[in-house]
mmCIF file of C-alpha atoms in Angstrom:
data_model
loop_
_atom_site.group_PDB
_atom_site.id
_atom_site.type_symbol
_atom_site.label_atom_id
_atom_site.label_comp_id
_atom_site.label_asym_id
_atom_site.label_seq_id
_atom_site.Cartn_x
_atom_site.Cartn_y
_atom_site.Cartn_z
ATOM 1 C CA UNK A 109 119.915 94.760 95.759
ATOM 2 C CA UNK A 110 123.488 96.355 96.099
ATOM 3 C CA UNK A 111 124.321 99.575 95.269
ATOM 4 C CA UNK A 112 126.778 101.599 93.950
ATOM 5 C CA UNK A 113 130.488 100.457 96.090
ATOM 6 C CA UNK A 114 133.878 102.594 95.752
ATOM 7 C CA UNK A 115 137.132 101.930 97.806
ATOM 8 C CA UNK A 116 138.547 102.792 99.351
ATOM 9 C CA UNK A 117 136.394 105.006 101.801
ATOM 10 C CA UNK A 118 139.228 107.212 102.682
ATOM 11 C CA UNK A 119 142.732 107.311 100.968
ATOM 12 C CA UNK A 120 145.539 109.491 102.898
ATOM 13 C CA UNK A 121 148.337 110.213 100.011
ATOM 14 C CA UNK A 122 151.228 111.987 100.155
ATOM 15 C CA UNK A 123 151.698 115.097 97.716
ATOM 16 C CA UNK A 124 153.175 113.478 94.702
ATOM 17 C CA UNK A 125 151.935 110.107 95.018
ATOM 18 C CA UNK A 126 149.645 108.194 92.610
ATOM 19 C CA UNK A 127 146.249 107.466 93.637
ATOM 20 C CA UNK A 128 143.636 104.838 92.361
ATOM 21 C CA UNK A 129 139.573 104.545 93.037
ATOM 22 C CA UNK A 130 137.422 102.280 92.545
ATOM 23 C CA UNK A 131 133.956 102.324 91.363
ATOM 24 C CA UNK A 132 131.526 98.925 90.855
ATOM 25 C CA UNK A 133 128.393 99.751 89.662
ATOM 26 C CA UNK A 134 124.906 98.793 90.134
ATOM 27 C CA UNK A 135 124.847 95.629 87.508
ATOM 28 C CA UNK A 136 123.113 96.155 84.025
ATOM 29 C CA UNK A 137 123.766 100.150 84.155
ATOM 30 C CA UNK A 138 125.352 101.209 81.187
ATOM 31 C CA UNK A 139 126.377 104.668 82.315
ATOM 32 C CA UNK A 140 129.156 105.259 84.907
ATOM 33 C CA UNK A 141 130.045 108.968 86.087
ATOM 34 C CA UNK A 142 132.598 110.386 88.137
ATOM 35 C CA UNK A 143 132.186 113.561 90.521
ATOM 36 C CA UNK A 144 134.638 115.806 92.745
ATOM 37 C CA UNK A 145 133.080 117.407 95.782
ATOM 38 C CA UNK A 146 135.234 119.684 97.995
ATOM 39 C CA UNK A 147 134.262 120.310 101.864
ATOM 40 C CA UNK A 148 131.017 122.060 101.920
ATOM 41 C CA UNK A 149 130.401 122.510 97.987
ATOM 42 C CA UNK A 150 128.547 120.925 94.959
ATOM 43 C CA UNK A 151 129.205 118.158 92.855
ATOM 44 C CA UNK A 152 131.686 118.645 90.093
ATOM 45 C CA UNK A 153 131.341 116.618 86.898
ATOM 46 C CA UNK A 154 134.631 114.655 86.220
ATOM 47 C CA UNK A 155 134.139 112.112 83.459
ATOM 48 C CA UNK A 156 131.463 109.831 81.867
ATOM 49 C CA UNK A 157 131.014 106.406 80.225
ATOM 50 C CA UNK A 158 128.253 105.375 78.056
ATOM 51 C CA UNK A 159 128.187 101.531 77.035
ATOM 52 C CA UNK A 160 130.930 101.322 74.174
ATOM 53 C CA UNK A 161 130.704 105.045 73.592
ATOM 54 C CA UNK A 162 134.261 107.242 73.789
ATOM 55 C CA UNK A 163 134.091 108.563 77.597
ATOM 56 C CA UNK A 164 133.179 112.227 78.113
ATOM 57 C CA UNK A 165 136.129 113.781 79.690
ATOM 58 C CA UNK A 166 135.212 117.366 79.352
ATOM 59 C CA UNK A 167 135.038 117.817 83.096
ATOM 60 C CA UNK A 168 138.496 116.393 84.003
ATOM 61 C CA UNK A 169 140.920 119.032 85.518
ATOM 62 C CA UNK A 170 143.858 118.313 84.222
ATOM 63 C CA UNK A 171 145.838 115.781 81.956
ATOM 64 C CA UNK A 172 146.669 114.173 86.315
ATOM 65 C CA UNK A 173 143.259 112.770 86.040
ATOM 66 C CA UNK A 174 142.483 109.916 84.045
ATOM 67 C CA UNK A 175 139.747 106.704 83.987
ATOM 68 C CA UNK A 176 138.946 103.791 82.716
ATOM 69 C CA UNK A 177 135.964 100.820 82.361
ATOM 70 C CA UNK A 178 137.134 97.829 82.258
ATOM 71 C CA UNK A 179 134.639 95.580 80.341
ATOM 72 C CA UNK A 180 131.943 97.897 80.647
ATOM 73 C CA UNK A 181 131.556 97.748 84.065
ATOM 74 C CA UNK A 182 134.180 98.558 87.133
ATOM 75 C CA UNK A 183 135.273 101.902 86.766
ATOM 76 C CA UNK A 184 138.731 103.420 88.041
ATOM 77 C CA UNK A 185 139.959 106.646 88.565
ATOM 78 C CA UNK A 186 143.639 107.442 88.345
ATOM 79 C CA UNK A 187 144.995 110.630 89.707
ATOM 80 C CA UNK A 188 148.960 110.831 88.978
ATOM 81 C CA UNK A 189 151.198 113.358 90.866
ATOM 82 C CA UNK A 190 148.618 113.653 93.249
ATOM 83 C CA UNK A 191 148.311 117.804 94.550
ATOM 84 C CA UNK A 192 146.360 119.009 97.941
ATOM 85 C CA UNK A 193 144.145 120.985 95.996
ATOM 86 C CA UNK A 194 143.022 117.265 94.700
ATOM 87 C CA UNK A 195 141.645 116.672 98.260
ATOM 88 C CA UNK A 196 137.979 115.929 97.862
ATOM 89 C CA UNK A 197 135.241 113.494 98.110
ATOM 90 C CA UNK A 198 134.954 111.595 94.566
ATOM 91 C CA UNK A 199 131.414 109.903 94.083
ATOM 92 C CA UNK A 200 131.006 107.664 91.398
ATOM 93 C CA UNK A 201 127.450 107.185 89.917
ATOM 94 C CA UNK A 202 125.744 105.136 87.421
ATOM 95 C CA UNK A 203 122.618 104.751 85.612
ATOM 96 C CA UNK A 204 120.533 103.316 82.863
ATOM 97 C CA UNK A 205 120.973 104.715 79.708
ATOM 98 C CA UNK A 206 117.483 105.878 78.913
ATOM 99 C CA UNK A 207 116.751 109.869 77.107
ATOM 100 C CA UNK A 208 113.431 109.650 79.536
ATOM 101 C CA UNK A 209 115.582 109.374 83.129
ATOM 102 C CA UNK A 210 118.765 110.392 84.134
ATOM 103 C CA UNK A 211 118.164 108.904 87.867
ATOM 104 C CA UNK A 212 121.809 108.728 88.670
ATOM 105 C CA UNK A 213 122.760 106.564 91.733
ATOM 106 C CA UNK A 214 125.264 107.524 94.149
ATOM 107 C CA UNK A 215 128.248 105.467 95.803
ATOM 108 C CA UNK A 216 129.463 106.552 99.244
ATOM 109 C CA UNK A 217 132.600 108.527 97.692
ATOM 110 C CA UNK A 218 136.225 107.780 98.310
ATOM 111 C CA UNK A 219 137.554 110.698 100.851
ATOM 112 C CA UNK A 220 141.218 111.673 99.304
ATOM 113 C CA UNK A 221 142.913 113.507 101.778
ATOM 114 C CA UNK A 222 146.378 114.655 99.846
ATOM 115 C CA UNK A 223 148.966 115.980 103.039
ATOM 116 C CA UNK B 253 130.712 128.846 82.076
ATOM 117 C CA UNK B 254 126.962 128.106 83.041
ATOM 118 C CA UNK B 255 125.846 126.717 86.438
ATOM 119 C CA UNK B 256 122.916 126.091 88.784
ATOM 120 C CA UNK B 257 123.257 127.768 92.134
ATOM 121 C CA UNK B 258 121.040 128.466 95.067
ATOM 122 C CA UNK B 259 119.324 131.677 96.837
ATOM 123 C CA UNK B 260 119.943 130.196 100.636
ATOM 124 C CA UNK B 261 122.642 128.453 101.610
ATOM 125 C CA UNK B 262 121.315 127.123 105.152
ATOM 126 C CA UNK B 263 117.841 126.893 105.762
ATOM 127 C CA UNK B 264 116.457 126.186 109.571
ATOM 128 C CA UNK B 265 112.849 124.862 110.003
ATOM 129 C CA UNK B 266 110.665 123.546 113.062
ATOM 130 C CA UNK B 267 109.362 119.994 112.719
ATOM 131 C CA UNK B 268 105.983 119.815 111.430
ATOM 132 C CA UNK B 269 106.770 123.324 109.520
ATOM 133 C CA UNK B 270 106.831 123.021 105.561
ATOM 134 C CA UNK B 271 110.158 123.747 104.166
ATOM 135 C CA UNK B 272 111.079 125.695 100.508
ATOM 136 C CA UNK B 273 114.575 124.862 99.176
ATOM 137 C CA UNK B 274 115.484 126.843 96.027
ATOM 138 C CA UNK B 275 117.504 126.579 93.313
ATOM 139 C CA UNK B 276 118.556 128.957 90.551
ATOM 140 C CA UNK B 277 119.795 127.943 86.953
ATOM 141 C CA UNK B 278 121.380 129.993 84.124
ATOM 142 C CA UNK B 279 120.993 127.708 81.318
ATOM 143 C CA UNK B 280 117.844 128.248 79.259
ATOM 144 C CA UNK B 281 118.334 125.286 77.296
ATOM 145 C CA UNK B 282 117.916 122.811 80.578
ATOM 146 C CA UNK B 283 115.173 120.450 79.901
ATOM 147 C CA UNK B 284 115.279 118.310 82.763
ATOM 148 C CA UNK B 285 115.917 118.811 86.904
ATOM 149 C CA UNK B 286 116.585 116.894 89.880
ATOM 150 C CA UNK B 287 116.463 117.433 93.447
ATOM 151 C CA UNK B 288 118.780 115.124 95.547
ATOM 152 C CA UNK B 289 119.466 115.157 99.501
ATOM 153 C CA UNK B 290 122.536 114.044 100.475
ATOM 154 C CA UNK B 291 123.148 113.083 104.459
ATOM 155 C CA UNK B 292 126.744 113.801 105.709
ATOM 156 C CA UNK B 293 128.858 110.837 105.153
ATOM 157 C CA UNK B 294 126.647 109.382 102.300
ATOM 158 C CA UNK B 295 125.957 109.808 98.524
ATOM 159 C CA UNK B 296 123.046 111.945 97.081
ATOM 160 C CA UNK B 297 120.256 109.792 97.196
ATOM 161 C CA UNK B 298 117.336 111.548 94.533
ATOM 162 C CA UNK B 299 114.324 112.843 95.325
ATOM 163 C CA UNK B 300 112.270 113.887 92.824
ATOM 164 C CA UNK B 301 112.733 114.817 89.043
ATOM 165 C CA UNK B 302 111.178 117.580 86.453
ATOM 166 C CA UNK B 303 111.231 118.025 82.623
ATOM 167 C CA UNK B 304 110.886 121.300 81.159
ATOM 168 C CA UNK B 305 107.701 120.321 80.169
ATOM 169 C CA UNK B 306 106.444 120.678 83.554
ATOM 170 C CA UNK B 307 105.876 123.132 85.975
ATOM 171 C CA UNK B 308 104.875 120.714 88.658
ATOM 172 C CA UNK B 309 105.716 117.591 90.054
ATOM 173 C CA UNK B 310 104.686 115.818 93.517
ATOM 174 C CA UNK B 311 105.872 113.207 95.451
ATOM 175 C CA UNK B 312 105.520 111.728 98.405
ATOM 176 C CA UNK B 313 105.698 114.852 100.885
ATOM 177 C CA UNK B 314 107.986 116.553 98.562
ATOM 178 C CA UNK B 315 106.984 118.827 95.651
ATOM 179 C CA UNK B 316 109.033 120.269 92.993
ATOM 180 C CA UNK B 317 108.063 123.454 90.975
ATOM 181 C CA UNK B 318 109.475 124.754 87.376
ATOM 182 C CA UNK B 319 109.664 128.347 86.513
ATOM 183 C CA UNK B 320 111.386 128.262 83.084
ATOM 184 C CA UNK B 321 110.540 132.235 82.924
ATOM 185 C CA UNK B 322 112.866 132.968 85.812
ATOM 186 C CA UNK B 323 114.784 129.817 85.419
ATOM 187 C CA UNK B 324 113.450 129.324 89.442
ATOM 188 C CA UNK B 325 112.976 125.801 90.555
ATOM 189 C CA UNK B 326 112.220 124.923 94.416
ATOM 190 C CA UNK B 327 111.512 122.108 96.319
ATOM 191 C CA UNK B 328 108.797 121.874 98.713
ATOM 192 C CA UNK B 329 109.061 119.158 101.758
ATOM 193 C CA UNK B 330 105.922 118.961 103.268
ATOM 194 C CA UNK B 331 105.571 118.296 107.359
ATOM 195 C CA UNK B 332 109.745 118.350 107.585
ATOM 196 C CA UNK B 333 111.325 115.887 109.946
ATOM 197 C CA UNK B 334 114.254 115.511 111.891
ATOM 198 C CA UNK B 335 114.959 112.452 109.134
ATOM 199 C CA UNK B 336 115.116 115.408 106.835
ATOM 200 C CA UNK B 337 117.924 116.688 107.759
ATOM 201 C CA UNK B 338 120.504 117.222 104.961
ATOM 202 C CA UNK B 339 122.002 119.053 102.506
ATOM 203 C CA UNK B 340 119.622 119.611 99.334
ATOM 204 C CA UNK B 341 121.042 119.647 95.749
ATOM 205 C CA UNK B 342 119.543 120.556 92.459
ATOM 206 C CA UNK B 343 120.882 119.537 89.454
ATOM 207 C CA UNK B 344 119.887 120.236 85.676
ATOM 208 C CA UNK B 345 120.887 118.921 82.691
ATOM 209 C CA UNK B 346 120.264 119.755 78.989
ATOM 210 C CA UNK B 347 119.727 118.675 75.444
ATOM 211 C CA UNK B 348 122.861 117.084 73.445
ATOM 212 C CA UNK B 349 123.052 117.487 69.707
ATOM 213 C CA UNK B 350 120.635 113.916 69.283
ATOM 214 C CA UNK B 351 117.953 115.493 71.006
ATOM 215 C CA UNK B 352 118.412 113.732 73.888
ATOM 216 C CA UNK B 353 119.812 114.440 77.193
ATOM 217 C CA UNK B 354 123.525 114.941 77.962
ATOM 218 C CA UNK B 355 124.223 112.235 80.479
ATOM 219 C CA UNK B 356 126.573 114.153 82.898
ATOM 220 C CA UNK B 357 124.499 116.601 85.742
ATOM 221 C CA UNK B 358 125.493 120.300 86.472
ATOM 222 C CA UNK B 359 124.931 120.700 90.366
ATOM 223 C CA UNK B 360 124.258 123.428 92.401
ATOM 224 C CA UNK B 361 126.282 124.499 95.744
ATOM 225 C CA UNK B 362 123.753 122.844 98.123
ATOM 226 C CA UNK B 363 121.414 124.272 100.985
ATOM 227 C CA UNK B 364 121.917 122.706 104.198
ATOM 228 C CA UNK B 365 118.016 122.121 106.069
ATOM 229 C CA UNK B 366 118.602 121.575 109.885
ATOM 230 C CA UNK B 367 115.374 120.516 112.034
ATOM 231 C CA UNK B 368 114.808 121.859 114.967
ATOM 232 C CA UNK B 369 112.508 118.883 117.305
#
C-alpha cells in the first residue's frame, strides 16, 4: 500500500522567504509527527498530532515554525522568515495510535536548502 | 535536557561478520526502544522494538538487547550484508502522565555501518 509522501523533495528558498511542506499520511493513522534532521545528525522532534487532540509543539524552535492537519489527515509545515540555520531534511511520520506500538513510519523528507 | 546518544559513530564490518551497534540513553524513565536504519536519501525504515520489560528481543537476523542498569541498549545484525549498509538510529521514548507512552521519539546521533564485500 502507499506510504508516507511529502513534497516537495527538495525546496531551494531564499533567506527570508516563506516555506510550506507537505505531509500525506499512511490512511487510517491517527498520529502525524514532524522531524528536523541536519547533515549527518539525528532526528529532532518538531511537532505532533494525535486524532482531535491539541498538537504537541514542545519541540518547535521558534514561534517561525508552525503546522497544521487539515481534517485529520494531510499535514503542513509552515516555516515563515525562513533562516539558513533552518536548512535540514524534515521527515514527517505517522502512526497508529496504540500505548502497545509506537512503530512510526517514515516519509522521504523534504530537503530545505535556505541560501 | 535528556537524550539518547551513541558510543561509535562509524562502525566498519566484513560481510558475513556479525555487527554490534550501540546506543546509550540518559532517561531512566524510558520504557520503550527502537532501532531504525535509515539508507541515504530515504526515511528511517524500523527494525526492531523493546519495552523496558525486556532485556531481549530477536528478529529476523537482528537482535536487540536492554540493559536498564546501564541504560545500554545495542543492536546485533547477524551475517551483515552489503544491503546493510546504513546509518543505525535508536530511539526511546517514555511514559506520559496516563501511563501510556508519549507519542513523539527522542533519537540518537546515528552510527554509520559500511560493508566491506
Amino acid at each position: 500500500g502507499a506510504g508516507v509522501s511529502q513534497s516537495p523533495s527538495n525546496k531551494v528558498t531564499e533567506k527570508g522567504k516563506d516555506v510550506e511542506l507537505r505531509c500525506d499520511p499512511i490512511s487510517g493513522h491517527t498520529a502525524l509527527y514532524w522531524y528536523r534532521q541536519s547533515l549527518g545528525q539525528g532526528l529532532e522532534f518538531l511537532i505532533y498530532f494525535q486524532g482531535n487532540s491539541a498538537p504537541d509543539k514542545s519541540g518547535l524552535p521558534s514561534d517561525r515554525f508552525s503546522a497544521e492537519r487539515t481534517g485529520g489527515s494531510v499535514s503542513t509545515l509552515t516555516i515563515q522568515r525562513t533562516q539558513q540555520e533552518d536548512s535540514a531534511v524534515y521527515l514527517c511520520a505517522s502512526s497508529i495510535w496504540d500505548r502497545g506500538t509506537y512503530e512510526q513510519y517514515f516519509g522521504p523528507g523534504t530537503r530545505l536548502t535556505v541560501t | 535536557g535528556e537524550s539518547v546518544g551513541l558510543h561509535l559513530p562509524t562502525l566498519s564490518v566484513q560481510e558475513g561478520d556479525n555487527s554490534i551497534i550501540n546506543c546509550a540513553y540518559s532517561n531512566s524513565a524510558s520504557d520503550y526502544f527502537i532501532w531504525y536504519k535509515q539508507e541515504s536519501g530515504k526515511g528511517p525504515q524500523f527494525i526492531i522494538d523493546i519495552r523496558s520489560n525486556m532485556d531481549k528481543r530477536q528478529g529476523q537476523r537482528v537482535t536487540v538487547l536492554l540493559n536498564k542498569t546501564v541504560k545500554h541498549l545495542s543492536l546485533q545484525i547477524a551475517a551483515t550484508q552489503p544491503g546493510d549498509s546504513a546509518v543505525y538510529f535508536c530511539a526511546e521514548t517514555y511514559p506520559d502522565d496516563y501511563g501510556g507512552s508519549q507519542g513523539n521519539l527522542i533519537f540518537g546521533k546515528g552510527t554509520k555501518l559500511s560493508v566491506k564485500p
